[in-house]
Short mmCIF file of C-alpha atoms in Angstrom, two decimals:
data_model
loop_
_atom_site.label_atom_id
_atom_site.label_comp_id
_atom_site.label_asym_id
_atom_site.label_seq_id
_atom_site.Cartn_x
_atom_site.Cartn_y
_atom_site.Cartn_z
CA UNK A 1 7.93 18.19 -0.35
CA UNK A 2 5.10 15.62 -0.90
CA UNK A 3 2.32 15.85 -3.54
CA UNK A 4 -0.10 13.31 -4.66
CA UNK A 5 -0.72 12.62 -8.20
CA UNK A 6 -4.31 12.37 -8.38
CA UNK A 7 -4.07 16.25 -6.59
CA UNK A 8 -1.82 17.36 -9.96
CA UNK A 9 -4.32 15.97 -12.09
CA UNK A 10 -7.25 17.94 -10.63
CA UNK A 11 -5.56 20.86 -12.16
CA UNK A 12 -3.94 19.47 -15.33
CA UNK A 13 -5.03 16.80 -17.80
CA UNK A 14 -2.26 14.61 -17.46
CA UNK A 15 -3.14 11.12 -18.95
CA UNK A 16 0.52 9.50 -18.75
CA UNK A 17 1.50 7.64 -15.59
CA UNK A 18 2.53 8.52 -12.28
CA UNK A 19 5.97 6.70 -13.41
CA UNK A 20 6.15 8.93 -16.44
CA UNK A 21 5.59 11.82 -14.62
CA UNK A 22 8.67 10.78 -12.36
CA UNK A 23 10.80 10.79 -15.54
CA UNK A 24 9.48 14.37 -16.37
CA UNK A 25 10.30 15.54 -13.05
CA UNK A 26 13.59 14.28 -12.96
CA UNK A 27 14.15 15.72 -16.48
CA UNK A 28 13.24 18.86 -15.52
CA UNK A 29 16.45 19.01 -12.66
CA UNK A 30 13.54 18.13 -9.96
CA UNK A 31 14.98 15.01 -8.10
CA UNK A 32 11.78 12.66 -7.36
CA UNK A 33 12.75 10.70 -3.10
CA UNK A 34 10.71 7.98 -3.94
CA UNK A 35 7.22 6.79 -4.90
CA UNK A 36 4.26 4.80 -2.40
CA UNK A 37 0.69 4.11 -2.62
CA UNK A 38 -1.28 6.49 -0.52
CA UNK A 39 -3.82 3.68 0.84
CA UNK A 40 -2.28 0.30 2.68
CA UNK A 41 -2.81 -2.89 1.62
CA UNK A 42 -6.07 -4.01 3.34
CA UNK A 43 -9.78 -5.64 2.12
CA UNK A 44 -12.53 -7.50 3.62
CA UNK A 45 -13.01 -4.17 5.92
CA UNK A 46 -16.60 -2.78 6.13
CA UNK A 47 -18.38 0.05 8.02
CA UNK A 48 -20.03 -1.40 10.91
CA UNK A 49 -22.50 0.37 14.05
CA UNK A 50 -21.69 -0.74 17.61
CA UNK A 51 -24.62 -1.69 18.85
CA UNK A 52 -24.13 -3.15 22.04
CA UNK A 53 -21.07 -3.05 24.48
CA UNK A 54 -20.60 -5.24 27.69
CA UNK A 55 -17.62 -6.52 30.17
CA UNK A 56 -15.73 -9.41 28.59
CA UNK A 57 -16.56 -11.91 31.56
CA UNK A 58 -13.19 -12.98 32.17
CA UNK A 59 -11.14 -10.22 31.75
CA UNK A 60 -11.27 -6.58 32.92
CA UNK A 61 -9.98 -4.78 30.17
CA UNK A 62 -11.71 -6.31 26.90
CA UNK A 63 -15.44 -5.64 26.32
CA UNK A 64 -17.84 -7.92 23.73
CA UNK A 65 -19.29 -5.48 20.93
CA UNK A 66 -22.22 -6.80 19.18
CA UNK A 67 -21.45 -4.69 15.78
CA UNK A 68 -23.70 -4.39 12.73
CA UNK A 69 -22.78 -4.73 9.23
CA UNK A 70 -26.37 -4.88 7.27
CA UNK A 71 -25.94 -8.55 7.72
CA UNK A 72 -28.32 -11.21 8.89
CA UNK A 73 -26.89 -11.25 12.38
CA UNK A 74 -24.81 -8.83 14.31
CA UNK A 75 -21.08 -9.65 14.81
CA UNK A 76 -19.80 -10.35 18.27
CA UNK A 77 -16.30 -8.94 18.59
CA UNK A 78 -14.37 -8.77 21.34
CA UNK A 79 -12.55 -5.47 21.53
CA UNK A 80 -9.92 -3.63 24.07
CA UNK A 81 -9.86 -0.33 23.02
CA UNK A 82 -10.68 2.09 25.67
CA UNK A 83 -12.94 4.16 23.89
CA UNK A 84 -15.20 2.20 21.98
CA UNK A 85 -18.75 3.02 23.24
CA UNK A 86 -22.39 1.84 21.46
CA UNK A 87 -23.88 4.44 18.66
CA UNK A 88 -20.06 4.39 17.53
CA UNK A 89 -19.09 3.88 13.65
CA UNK A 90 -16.37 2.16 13.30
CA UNK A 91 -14.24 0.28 10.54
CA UNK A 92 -14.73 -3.70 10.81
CA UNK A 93 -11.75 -6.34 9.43
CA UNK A 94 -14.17 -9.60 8.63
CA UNK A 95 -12.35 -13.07 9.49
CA UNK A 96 -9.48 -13.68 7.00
CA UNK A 97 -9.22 -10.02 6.34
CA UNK A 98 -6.10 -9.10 5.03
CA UNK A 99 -4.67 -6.31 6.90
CA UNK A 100 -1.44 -4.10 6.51
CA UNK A 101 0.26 -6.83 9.19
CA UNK A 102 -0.95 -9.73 7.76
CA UNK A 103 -4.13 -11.83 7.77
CA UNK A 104 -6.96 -11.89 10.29
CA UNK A 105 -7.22 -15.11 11.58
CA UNK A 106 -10.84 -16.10 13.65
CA UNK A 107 -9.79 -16.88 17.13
CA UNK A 108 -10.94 -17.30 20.54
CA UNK A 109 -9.65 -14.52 22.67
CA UNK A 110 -10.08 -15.54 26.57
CA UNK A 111 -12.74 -18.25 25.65
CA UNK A 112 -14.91 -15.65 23.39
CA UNK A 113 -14.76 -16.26 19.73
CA UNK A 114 -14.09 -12.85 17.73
CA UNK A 115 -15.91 -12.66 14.64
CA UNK A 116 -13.57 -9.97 13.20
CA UNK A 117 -11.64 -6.75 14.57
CA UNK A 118 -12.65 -3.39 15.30
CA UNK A 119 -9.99 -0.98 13.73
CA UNK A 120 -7.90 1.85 14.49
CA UNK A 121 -6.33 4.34 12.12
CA UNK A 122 -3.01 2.69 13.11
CA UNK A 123 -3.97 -0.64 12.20
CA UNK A 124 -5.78 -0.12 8.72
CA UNK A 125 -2.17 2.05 7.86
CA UNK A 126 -3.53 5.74 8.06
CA UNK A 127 -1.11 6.71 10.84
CA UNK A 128 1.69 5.27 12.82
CA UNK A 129 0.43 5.93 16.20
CA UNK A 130 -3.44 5.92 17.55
CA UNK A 131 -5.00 5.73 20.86
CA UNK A 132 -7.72 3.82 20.48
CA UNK A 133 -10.36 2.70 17.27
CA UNK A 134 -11.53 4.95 14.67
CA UNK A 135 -14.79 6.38 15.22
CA UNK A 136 -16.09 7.08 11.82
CA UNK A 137 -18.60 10.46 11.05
CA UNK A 138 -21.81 9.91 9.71
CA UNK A 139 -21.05 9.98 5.98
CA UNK A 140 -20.18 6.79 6.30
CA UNK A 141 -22.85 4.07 5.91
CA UNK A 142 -23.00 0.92 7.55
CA UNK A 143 -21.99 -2.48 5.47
CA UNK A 144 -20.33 -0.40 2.79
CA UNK A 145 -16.61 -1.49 1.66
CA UNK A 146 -14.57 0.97 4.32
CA UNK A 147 -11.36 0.81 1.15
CA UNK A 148 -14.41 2.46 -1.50
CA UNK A 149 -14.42 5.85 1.05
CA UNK A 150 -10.63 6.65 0.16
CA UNK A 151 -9.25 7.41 -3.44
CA UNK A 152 -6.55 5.44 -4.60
CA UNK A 153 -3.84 7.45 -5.03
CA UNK A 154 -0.09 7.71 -5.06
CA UNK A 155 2.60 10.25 -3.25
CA UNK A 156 5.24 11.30 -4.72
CA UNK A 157 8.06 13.00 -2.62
CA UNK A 158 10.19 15.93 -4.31
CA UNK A 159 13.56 17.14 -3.01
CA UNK A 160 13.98 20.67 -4.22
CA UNK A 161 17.18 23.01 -4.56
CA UNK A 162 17.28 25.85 -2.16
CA UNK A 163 17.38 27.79 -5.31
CA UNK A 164 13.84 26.87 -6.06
CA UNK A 165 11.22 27.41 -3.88
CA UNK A 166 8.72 28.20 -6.61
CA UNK A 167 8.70 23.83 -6.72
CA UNK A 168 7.94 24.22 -2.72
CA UNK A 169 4.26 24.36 -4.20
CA UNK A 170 1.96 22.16 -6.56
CA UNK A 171 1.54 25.41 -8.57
CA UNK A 172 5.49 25.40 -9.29
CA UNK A 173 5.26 21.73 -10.43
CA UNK A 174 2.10 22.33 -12.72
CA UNK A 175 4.37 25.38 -14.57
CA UNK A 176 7.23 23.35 -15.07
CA UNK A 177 4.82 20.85 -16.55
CA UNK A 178 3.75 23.16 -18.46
CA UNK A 179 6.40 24.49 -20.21
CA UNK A 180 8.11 21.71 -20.44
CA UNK A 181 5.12 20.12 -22.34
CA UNK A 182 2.80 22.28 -23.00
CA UNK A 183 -0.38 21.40 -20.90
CA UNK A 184 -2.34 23.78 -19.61
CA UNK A 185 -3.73 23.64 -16.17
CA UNK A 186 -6.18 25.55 -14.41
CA UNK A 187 -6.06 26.70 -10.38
CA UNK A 188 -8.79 28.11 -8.08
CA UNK A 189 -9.22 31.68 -8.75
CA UNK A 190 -10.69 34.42 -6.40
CA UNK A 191 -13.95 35.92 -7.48
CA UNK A 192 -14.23 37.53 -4.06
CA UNK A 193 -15.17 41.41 -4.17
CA UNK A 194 -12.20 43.04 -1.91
CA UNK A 195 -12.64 45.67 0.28
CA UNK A 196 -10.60 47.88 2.39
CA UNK A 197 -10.13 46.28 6.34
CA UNK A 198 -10.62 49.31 8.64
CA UNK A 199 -11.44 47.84 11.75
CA UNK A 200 -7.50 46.37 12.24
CA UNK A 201 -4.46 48.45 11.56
CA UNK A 202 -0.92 46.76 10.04
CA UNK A 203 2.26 48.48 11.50
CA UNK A 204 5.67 47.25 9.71
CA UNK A 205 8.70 48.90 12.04
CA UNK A 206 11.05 46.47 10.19
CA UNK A 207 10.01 46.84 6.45
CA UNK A 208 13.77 45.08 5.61
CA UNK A 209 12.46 42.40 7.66
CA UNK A 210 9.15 42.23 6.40
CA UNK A 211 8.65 44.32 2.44
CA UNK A 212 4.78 42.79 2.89
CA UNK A 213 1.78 42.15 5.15
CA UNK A 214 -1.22 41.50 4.13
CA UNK A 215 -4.34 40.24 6.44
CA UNK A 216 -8.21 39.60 6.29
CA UNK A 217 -10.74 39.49 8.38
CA UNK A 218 -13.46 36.75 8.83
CA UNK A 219 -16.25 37.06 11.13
CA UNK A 220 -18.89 34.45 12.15
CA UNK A 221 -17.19 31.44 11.47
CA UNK A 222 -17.77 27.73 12.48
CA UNK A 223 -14.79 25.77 13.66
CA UNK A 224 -15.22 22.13 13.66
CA UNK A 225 -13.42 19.33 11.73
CA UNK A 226 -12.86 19.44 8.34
CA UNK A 227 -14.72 17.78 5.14
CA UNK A 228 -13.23 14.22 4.30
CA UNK A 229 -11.54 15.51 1.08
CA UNK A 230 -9.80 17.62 3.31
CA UNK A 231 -8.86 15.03 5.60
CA UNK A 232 -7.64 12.46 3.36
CA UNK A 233 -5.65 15.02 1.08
CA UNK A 234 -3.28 16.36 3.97
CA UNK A 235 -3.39 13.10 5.48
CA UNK A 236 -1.91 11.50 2.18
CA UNK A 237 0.60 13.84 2.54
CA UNK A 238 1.74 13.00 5.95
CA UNK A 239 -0.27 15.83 7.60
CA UNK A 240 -2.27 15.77 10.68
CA UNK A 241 -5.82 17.37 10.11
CA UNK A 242 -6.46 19.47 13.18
CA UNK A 243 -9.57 22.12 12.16
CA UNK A 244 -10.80 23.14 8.95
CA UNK A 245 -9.73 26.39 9.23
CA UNK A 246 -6.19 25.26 9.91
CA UNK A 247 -5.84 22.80 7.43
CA UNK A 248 -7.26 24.97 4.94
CA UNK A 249 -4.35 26.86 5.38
CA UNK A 250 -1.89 24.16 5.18
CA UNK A 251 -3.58 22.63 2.11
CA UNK A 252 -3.09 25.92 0.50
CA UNK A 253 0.43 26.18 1.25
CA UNK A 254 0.96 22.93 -0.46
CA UNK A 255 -0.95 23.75 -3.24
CA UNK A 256 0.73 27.55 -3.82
CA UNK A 257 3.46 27.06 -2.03
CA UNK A 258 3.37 30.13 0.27
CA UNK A 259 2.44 29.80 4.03
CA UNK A 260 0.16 31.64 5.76
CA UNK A 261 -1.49 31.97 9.50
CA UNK A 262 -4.64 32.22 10.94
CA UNK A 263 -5.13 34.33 14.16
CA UNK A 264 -8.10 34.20 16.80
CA UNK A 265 -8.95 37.70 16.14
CA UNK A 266 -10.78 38.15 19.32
CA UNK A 267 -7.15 37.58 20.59
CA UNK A 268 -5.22 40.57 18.64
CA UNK A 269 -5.19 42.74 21.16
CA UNK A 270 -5.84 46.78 20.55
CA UNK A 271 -6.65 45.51 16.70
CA UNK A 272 -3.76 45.90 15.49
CA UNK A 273 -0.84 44.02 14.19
CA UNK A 274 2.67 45.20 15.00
CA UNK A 275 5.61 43.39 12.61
CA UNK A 276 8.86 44.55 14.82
CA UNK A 277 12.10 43.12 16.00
CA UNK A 278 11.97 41.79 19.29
CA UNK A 279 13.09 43.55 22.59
CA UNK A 280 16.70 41.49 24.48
CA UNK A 281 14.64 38.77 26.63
CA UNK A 282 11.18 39.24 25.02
CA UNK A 283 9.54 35.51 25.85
CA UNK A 284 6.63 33.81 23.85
CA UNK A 285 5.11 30.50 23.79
CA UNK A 286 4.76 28.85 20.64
CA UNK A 287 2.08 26.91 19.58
CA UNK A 288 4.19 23.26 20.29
CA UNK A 289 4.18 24.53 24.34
CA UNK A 290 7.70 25.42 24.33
CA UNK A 291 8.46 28.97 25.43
CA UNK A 292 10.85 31.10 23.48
CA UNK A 293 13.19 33.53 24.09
CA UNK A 294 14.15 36.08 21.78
CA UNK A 295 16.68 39.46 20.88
CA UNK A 296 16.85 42.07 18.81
CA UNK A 297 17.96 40.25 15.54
CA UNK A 298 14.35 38.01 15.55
CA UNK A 299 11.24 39.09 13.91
CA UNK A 300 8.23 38.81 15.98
CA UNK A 301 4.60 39.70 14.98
CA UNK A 302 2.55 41.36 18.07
CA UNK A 303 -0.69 43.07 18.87
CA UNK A 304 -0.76 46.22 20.94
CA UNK A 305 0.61 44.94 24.35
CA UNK A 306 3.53 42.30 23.26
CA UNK A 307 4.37 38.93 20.57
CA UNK A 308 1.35 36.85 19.29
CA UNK A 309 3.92 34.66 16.83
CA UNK A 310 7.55 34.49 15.30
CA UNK A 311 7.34 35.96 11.87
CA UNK A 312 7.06 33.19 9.55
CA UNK A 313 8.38 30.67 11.91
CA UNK A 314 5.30 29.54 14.22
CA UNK A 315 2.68 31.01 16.36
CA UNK A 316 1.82 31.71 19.42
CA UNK A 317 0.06 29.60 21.94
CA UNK A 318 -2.44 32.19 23.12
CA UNK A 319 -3.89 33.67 19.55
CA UNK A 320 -4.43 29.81 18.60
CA UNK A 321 -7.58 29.00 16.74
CA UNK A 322 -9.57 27.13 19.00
CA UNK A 323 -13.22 25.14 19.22
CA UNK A 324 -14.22 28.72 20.82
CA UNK A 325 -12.77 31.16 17.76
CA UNK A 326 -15.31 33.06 16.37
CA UNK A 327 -13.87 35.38 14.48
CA UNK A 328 -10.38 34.56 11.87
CA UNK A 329 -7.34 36.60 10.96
CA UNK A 330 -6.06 35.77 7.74
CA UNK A 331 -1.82 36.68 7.56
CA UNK A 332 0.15 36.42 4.54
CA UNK A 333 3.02 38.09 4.55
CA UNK A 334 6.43 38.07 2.77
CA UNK A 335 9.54 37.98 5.30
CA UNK A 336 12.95 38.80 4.45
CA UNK A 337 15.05 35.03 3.84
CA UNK A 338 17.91 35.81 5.92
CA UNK A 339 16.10 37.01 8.90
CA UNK A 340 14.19 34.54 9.10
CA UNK A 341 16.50 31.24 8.38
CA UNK A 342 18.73 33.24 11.79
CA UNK A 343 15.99 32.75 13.84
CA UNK A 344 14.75 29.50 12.71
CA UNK A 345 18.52 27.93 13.35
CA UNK A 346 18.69 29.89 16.76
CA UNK A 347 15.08 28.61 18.40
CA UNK A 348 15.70 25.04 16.44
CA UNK A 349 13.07 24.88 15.09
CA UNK A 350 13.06 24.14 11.21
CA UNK A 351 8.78 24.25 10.27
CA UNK A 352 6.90 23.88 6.84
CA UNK A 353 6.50 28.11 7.35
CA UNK A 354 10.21 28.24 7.77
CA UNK A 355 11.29 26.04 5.56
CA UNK A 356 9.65 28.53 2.86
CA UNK A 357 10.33 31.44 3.93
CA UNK A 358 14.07 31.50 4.27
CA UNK A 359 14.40 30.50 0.80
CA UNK A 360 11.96 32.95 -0.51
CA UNK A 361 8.73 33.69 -1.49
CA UNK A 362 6.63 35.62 -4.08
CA UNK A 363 5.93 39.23 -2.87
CA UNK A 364 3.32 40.16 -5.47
CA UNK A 365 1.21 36.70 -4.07
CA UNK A 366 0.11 37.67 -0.34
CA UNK A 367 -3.04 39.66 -1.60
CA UNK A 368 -4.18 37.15 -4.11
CA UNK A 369 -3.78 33.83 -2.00
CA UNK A 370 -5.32 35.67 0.69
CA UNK A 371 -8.22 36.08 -1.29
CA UNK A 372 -8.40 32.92 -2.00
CA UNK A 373 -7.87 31.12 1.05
CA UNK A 374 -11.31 33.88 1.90
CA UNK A 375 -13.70 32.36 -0.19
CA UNK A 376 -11.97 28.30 0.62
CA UNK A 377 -12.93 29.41 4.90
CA UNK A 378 -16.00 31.04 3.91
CA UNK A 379 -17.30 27.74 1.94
CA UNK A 380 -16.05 25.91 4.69
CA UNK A 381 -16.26 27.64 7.92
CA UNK A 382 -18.90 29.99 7.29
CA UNK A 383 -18.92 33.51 8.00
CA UNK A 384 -18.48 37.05 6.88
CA UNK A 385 -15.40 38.62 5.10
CA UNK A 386 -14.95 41.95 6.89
CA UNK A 387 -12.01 43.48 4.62
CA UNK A 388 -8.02 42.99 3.57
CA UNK A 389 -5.43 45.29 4.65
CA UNK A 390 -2.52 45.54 2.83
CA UNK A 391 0.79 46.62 3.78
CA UNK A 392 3.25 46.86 0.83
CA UNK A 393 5.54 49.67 0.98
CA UNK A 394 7.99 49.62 -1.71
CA UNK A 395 6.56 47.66 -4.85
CA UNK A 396 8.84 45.03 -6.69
CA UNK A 397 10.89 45.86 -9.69
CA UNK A 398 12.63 43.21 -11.13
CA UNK A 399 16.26 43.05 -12.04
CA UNK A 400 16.49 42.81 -15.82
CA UNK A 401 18.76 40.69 -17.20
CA UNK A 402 20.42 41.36 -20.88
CA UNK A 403 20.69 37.93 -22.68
CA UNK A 404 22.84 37.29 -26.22
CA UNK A 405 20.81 34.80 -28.02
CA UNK A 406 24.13 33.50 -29.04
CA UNK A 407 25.17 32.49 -25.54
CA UNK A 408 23.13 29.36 -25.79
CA UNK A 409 24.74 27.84 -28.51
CA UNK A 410 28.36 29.36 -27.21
CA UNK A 411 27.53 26.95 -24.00
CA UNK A 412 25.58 24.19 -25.02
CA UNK A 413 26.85 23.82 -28.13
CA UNK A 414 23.06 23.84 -29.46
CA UNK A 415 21.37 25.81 -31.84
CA UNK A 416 17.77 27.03 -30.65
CA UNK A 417 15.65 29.26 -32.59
CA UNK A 418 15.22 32.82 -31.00
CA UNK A 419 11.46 32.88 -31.37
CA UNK A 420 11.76 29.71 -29.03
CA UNK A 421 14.02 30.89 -26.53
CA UNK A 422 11.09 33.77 -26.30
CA UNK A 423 8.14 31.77 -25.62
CA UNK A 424 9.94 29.30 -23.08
CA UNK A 425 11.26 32.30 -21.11
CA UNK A 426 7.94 34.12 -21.41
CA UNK A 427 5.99 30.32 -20.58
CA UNK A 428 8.09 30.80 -17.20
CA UNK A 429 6.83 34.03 -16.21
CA UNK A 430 9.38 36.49 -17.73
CA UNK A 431 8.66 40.10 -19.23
CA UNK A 432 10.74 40.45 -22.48
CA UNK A 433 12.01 43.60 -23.96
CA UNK A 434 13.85 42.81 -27.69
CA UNK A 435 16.66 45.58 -27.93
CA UNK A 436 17.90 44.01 -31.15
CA UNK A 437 17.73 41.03 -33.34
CA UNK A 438 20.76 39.55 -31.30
CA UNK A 439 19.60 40.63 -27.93
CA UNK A 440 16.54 40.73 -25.65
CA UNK A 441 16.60 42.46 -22.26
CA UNK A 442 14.55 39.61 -19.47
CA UNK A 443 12.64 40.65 -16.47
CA UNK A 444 12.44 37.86 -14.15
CA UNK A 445 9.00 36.90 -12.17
CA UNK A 446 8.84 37.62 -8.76
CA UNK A 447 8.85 33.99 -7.68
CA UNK A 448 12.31 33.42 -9.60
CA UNK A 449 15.13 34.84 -7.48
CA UNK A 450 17.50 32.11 -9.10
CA UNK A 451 17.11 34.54 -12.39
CA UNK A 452 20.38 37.05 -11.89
CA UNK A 453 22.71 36.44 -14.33
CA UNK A 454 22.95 35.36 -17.88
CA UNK A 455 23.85 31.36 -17.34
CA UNK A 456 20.77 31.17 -15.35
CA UNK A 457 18.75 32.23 -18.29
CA UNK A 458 21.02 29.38 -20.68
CA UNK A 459 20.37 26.75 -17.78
CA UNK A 460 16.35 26.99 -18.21
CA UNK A 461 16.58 26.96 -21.88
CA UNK A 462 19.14 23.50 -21.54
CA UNK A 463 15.91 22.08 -18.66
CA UNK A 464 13.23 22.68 -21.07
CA UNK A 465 15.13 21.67 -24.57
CA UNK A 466 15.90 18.78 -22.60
CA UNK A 467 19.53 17.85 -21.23
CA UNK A 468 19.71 14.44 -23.09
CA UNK A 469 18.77 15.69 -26.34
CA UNK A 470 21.95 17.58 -25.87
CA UNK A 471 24.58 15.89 -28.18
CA UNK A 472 27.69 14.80 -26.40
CA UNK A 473 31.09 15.51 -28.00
CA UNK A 474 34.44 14.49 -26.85
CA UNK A 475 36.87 17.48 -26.83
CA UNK A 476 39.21 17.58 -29.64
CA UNK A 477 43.00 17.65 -29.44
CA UNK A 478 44.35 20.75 -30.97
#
């Protein structure tokens, strides 16, 4: 998993280093991949307004683009993308720019002297493949410093245990933080008023498969590209912006760590939602173009006449939000791990959705971070919320677990005070019932299915009491 560190430190006041927050991590038992600056090496680039576009005169392919940078005179560059047209904004590498390559060095290019280089996304580092230059949006203004538009930032890439997909979201990382050191941090909350959804119905005929659907309804909204922030946060974490709404929901599955899926509604057909195994031979086509074929031991989710996605796996082609969608529905659901880890190995096809999901997720969460991701599409995309259904048959209970405050020291040969041990497990998340002075009985959180057995409870206490301030002592020979 990738975060950024400027992202944690919208939520958290953490004034130490992005190097020091490596150490943490690693402390804490999560292992840290490795460490790069979000933003390329590259200056002397400026905003600049194609003015002017003409036919290189001796050669076919290159046109001469008379560019302006709020400078005396307008640049003549010569230029070979295919679709740079006048009225465009574009990023501009002066002569002797340094760029991610190298330097810019003036030249003549088929007897026309460049006076700099019109850029793509590719070239200035922002992606490893692009079809032509950048055309900028208006927010940009020309003769500005292109480098002062992007924050400099750093990503940081996580491996995390299968045990642990709590960590498979910034809000996992910002409570480990926390308890481990005892900063506070603060994430959006939902001050949306919720109201029942009757105009769409939620059918579970697998509730094994699926203990939890939950879905909203937007009406009205805009689709179109998203803000810059937007942009530049998923794209610093090696995602591709495609459409606010979209990207809204990937951004909040990085940033809670449960995935979710927006439907065309218009395209539900019958309004309703069916979660059901599929049917020997049922087909769908995904939303990468490949179509999929399915039996009785996948999890599909359908409308009224047949599969609109593969439960928390991808979806499908035809309930896609597109430039036309109108109308948004909001699925967050809670699938059963196994099921869904069969399928994902059978079709191939490992996604950020299934990567999640077959390790498992929180199943109190759906209704909240649906809220949520409400009011993020409403700021962004306009509209009107309509209502949230919510499917939840069979409530969680958690598995208590009865812990010997003695057990600590019997294993790591540590003595911790008991009023300690309390607050750390509580700091995690866990209920606590004290049955005697000796003995408390622990109720995990619902996002902690690593919590089953005694040792699991000693293993957090060793994380957060830190495993090098554990003294090491040879054994003794009897």
């Amino acid at each position: 998993m990738k975060i950024t560190y400027q992202w944690l430190k919208q939520y958290m006041n953490w004034n130490a280093s992005h190097t020091k927050l490596e150490e943490v991590l690693t402390d804490l038992g999560i292992e840290v991949e490795g460490s790069q600056e979000t933003l390329a090496k590259f200056s002397d680039v400026v905003v600049g307004l194609v003015k002017d576009c003409k036919p290189h005169p001796d050669a076919d392919k290159l046109q001469l683009c008379e560019v302006d940078i709020c400078k005396k005179e307008n640049l003549t560059i010569v230029c070979g993308a295919p679709n740079v047209t006048s009225g465009m904004k574009v990023p501009v590498a002066l002569p002797e720019a340094i760029l991610p390559f190298g330097q810019l060095k003036p030249r003549k290019i088929r007897g026309v002297f460049s006076e700099g280089m019109i850029c793509s996304e590719e070239e200035l580092g922002f992606c490893e493949k692009s079809d032509g230059i950048w055309e900028l949006d208006d927010s940009f203004e020309v003769g500005e410093d292109f480098r002062s538009y992007f924050e400099e930032d750093v990503q940081i890439e996580l491996s995390i245990t299968p045990n642990r997909p709590d960590w498979l979201g910034l809000r996992g990382i910002l409570r480990e933080l926390y308890v481990k050191n005892g900063i506070s941090y603060t994430l959006p909350n939902t001050n949306l008023v919720p109201k029942d959804l009757k105009e769409y119905q939620v059918e579970i005929h697998d509730a094994a498969g699926c203990p939890r659907y939950v879905g909203a309804l937007i009406r009205g909204v805009k689709i179109g590209p998203s803000p810059r922030w937007l942009k530049q946060q998923l794209e610093a974490i090696g995602q591709r912006p495609i459409n606010n709404v979209v990207d809204l929901t990937n951004y909040l599955m990085i940033l809670y760590g449960h995935p979710m899926h927006a439907f065309d509604a218009s395209k539900i057909r019958g309004n309703k939602i069916v979660v059901r195994s599929a049917k020997t031979n049922e087909t769908l086509t995904t939303l990468d173009g490949e179509k999929r074929q399915f039996d009785d031991e996948d999890l599909l989710i359908c409308d009224n006449e047949g599969p609109s996605a593969i439960a928390g796996v991808m979806g499908g082609a035809d309930s896609e939000i597109d430039d036309q969608t109108k109308d948004v529905f909001l699925e967050v659901a809670y699938f059963d791990p196994i099921k869904i880890r069969k399928t994902s190995k059978k079709q191939k096809m490992h996604t950020e959705a299934s990567h999640r999901f077959e390790r498992g997720m929180d199943i109190e969460f759906p209704k909240e971070l649906a809220h949520i991701a409400v009011e993020y599409i409403l700021d962004l995309a306009g509209g009107t919320y309509e209502g949230t259904v919510d499917n939840y048959p069979k409530a969680f209970e958690s598995k208590p677990v009865t812990f010997a405050y003695s057990l600590s020291e019997k294993i790591l040969g540590i003595s911790v005070e008991n009023q300690w041990v309390n607050k750390t497990l509580q700091n995690f998340g866990c209920a606590l019932e004290q049955l005697d002075q000796d003995n408390i009985l622990v109720y995990p959180p619902s996002f902690r299915h690593d919590l089953e057995r005694p040792i699991d409870l000693v293993e957090e206490i060793a994380r957060i009491y830190g495993y090098n301030e554990i003294p090491f002592e040879a054994p003794k020979a009897l």
